Amino acid sequence: MAFGGARGLAAKAPEKGVFPLDHFGECKTVMKDYLACLKKEKGDSLECKKLSKLYLECRMDKNLMAREDLSKLGFREEELENQQRQKLGDRGRRKKKMEEGFIPGLRK
């Protein structure tokens, strides 16, 4: 019995999403910023979506992954803008509740 797998089989191309490692650290700063954001936001990747987009763009620019339309990777400009508007709206409602006083279950 041979160790290390079957001999003579042709190698297969990598699946989509598999790409070379960044051996020279060309996108390391963006990666670190993204990981720091994930840590700060306790793993909530939606809060770090902009950094994720920057990281993927860096990898594509440096030929560390195939160029792909960002909309196919789940990024849409209007989606990011809506998230930011919603976040600002949530802050405004929270601030108003704090200023006026808030008692759960009680409607004004």
PDB file of C-alpha atoms in Angstrom:
ATOM      1  CA  MET A   1       0.000   0.000   0.000  1.00  0.00           C
ATOM      2  CA  ALA A   2       1.343   3.424  -0.967  1.00  0.00           C
ATOM      3  CA  PHE A   3       1.317   6.359   1.369  1.00  0.00           C
ATOM      4  CA  GLY A   4       0.410   9.876   0.213  1.00  0.00           C
ATOM      5  CA  GLY A   5      -2.585   9.095  -1.967  1.00  0.00           C
ATOM      6  CA  ALA A   6      -3.101   7.478  -5.341  1.00  0.00           C
ATOM      7  CA  ARG A   7      -0.306   7.844  -7.861  1.00  0.00           C
ATOM      8  CA  GLY A   8      -0.872   8.874 -11.431  1.00  0.00           C
ATOM      9  CA  LEU A   9      -4.054  10.921 -10.918  1.00  0.00           C
ATOM     10  CA  ALA A  10      -4.153  14.294 -12.614  1.00  0.00           C
ATOM     11  CA  ALA A  11      -4.230  17.326 -10.345  1.00  0.00           C
ATOM     12  CA  LYS A  12      -7.513  19.246 -10.221  1.00  0.00           C
ATOM     13  CA  ALA A  13      -7.823  23.010 -10.435  1.00  0.00           C
ATOM     14  CA  PRO A  14      -8.693  24.649  -7.094  1.00  0.00           C
ATOM     15  CA  GLU A  15     -12.307  25.354  -6.320  1.00  0.00           C
ATOM     16  CA  LYS A  16     -13.599  28.913  -6.432  1.00  0.00           C
ATOM     17  CA  GLY A  17     -12.609  30.706  -3.265  1.00  0.00           C
ATOM     18  CA  VAL A  18      -9.222  28.979  -3.000  1.00  0.00           C
ATOM     19  CA  PHE A  19      -6.410  31.397  -3.775  1.00  0.00           C
ATOM     20  CA  PRO A  20      -2.689  31.838  -3.072  1.00  0.00           C
ATOM     21  CA  LEU A  21      -1.444  32.942   0.311  1.00  0.00           C
ATOM     22  CA  ASP A  22      -0.154  36.480   0.653  1.00  0.00           C
ATOM     23  CA  HIS A  23       3.483  35.429   1.221  1.00  0.00           C
ATOM     24  CA  PHE A  24       4.856  38.956   0.793  1.00  0.00           C
ATOM     25  CA  GLY A  25       2.248  40.651   3.008  1.00  0.00           C
ATOM     26  CA  GLU A  26       0.957  42.882   0.219  1.00  0.00           C
ATOM     27  CA  CYS A  27      -2.515  43.102   1.804  1.00  0.00           C
ATOM     28  CA  LYS A  28      -1.474  42.529   5.402  1.00  0.00           C
ATOM     29  CA  THR A  29      -2.462  45.960   6.751  1.00  0.00           C
ATOM     30  CA  VAL A  30      -5.989  45.714   5.327  1.00  0.00           C
ATOM     31  CA  MET A  31      -6.276  42.156   6.660  1.00  0.00           C
ATOM     32  CA  LYS A  32      -5.187  43.281  10.140  1.00  0.00           C
ATOM     33  CA  ASP A  33      -7.689  46.144  10.096  1.00  0.00           C
ATOM     34  CA  TYR A  34     -10.466  43.714   9.129  1.00  0.00           C
ATOM     35  CA  LEU A  35      -9.528  41.223  11.849  1.00  0.00           C
ATOM     36  CA  ALA A  36      -9.315  44.027  14.430  1.00  0.00           C
ATOM     37  CA  CYS A  37     -12.788  45.183  13.367  1.00  0.00           C
ATOM     38  CA  LEU A  38     -14.165  41.645  13.756  1.00  0.00           C
ATOM     39  CA  LYS A  39     -12.655  41.444  17.225  1.00  0.00           C
ATOM     40  CA  LYS A  40     -14.065  44.850  18.202  1.00  0.00           C
ATOM     41  CA  GLU A  41     -17.523  43.981  16.852  1.00  0.00           C
ATOM     42  CA  LYS A  42     -17.463  40.519  18.502  1.00  0.00           C
ATOM     43  CA  GLY A  43     -17.510  38.676  15.173  1.00  0.00           C
ATOM     44  CA  ASP A  44     -20.299  40.693  13.538  1.00  0.00           C
ATOM     45  CA  SER A  45     -19.011  40.747   9.952  1.00  0.00           C
ATOM     46  CA  LEU A  46     -21.725  43.137   8.753  1.00  0.00           C
ATOM     47  CA  GLU A  47     -20.127  45.922  10.763  1.00  0.00           C
ATOM     48  CA  CYS A  48     -16.819  45.227   8.974  1.00  0.00           C
ATOM     49  CA  LYS A  49     -18.170  44.769   5.459  1.00  0.00           C
ATOM     50  CA  LYS A  50     -16.388  47.834   4.081  1.00  0.00           C
ATOM     51  CA  LEU A  51     -13.017  46.502   5.274  1.00  0.00           C
ATOM     52  CA  SER A  52     -13.835  43.090   3.856  1.00  0.00           C
ATOM     53  CA  LYS A  53     -14.476  44.722   0.484  1.00  0.00           C
ATOM     54  CA  LEU A  54     -11.168  46.624   0.681  1.00  0.00           C
ATOM     55  CA  TYR A  55      -9.326  43.394   1.489  1.00  0.00           C
ATOM     56  CA  LEU A  56     -10.797  41.543  -1.478  1.00  0.00           C
ATOM     57  CA  GLU A  57     -10.075  44.494  -3.776  1.00  0.00           C
ATOM     58  CA  CYS A  58      -6.461  44.517  -2.558  1.00  0.00           C
ATOM     59  CA  ARG A  59      -6.122  40.785  -3.276  1.00  0.00           C
ATOM     60  CA  MET A  60      -7.539  41.258  -6.776  1.00  0.00           C
ATOM     61  CA  ASP A  61      -5.286  44.254  -7.453  1.00  0.00           C
ATOM     62  CA  LYS A  62      -2.194  42.261  -6.403  1.00  0.00           C
ATOM     63  CA  ASN A  63      -3.251  39.174  -8.434  1.00  0.00           C
ATOM     64  CA  LEU A  64      -3.670  37.091  -5.291  1.00  0.00           C
ATOM     65  CA  MET A  65      -7.106  36.079  -6.508  1.00  0.00           C
ATOM     66  CA  ALA A  66      -8.986  36.215  -9.788  1.00  0.00           C
ATOM     67  CA  ARG A  67     -10.709  39.506 -10.575  1.00  0.00           C
ATOM     68  CA  GLU A  68     -14.397  39.139  -9.792  1.00  0.00           C
ATOM     69  CA  ASP A  69     -17.316  41.529  -9.889  1.00  0.00           C
ATOM     70  CA  LEU A  70     -17.904  42.569  -6.275  1.00  0.00           C
ATOM     71  CA  SER A  71     -21.660  42.195  -6.679  1.00  0.00           C
ATOM     72  CA  LYS A  72     -21.034  38.467  -7.225  1.00  0.00           C
ATOM     73  CA  LEU A  73     -19.186  38.406  -3.906  1.00  0.00           C
ATOM     74  CA  GLY A  74     -22.124  39.887  -2.025  1.00  0.00           C
ATOM     75  CA  PHE A  75     -21.225  43.583  -2.124  1.00  0.00           C
ATOM     76  CA  ARG A  76     -23.633  46.203  -3.352  1.00  0.00           C
ATOM     77  CA  GLU A  77     -23.047  49.941  -2.969  1.00  0.00           C
ATOM     78  CA  GLU A  78     -26.666  50.717  -2.148  1.00  0.00           C
ATOM     79  CA  GLU A  79     -26.682  47.961   0.477  1.00  0.00           C
ATOM     80  CA  LEU A  80     -23.716  49.555   2.271  1.00  0.00           C
ATOM     81  CA  GLU A  81     -25.321  52.993   2.129  1.00  0.00           C
ATOM     82  CA  ASN A  82     -28.610  51.645   3.521  1.00  0.00           C
ATOM     83  CA  GLN A  83     -26.773  49.932   6.394  1.00  0.00           C
ATOM     84  CA  GLN A  84     -25.023  53.178   7.287  1.00  0.00           C
ATOM     85  CA  ARG A  85     -28.279  55.161   7.153  1.00  0.00           C
ATOM     86  CA  GLN A  86     -30.043  52.551   9.285  1.00  0.00           C
ATOM     87  CA  LYS A  87     -27.230  52.577  11.824  1.00  0.00           C
ATOM     88  CA  LEU A  88     -27.409  56.374  12.077  1.00  0.00           C
ATOM     89  CA  GLY A  89     -31.202  56.157  12.468  1.00  0.00           C
ATOM     90  CA  ASP A  90     -30.867  53.594  15.269  1.00  0.00           C
ATOM     91  CA  ARG A  91     -28.434  55.865  17.109  1.00  0.00           C
ATOM     92  CA  GLY A  92     -30.867  58.769  16.816  1.00  0.00           C
ATOM     93  CA  ARG A  93     -33.739  56.727  18.275  1.00  0.00           C
ATOM     94  CA  ARG A  94     -31.562  55.472  21.120  1.00  0.00           C
ATOM     95  CA  LYS A  95     -30.365  58.986  21.917  1.00  0.00           C
ATOM     96  CA  LYS A  96     -33.946  60.291  21.913  1.00  0.00           C
ATOM     97  CA  LYS A  97     -35.036  57.517  24.297  1.00  0.00           C
ATOM     98  CA  MET A  98     -32.151  58.323  26.622  1.00  0.00           C
ATOM     99  CA  GLU A  99     -32.968  62.039  26.631  1.00  0.00           C
ATOM    100  CA  GLU A 100     -36.716  61.577  27.148  1.00  0.00           C
ATOM    101  CA  GLY A 101     -36.461  58.649  29.487  1.00  0.00           C
ATOM    102  CA  PHE A 102     -37.603  55.181  28.526  1.00  0.00           C
ATOM    103  CA  ILE A 103     -39.659  52.614  30.402  1.00  0.00           C
ATOM    104  CA  PRO A 104     -40.017  49.260  28.629  1.00  0.00           C
ATOM    105  CA  GLY A 105     -43.632  48.325  27.883  1.00  0.00           C
ATOM    106  CA  LEU A 106     -44.922  51.858  28.364  1.00  0.00           C
ATOM    107  CA  ARG A 107     -46.120  53.739  25.275  1.00  0.00           C
ATOM    108  CA  LYS A 108     -46.333  57.498  24.987  1.00  0.00           C
TER     109      LYS A 108
END
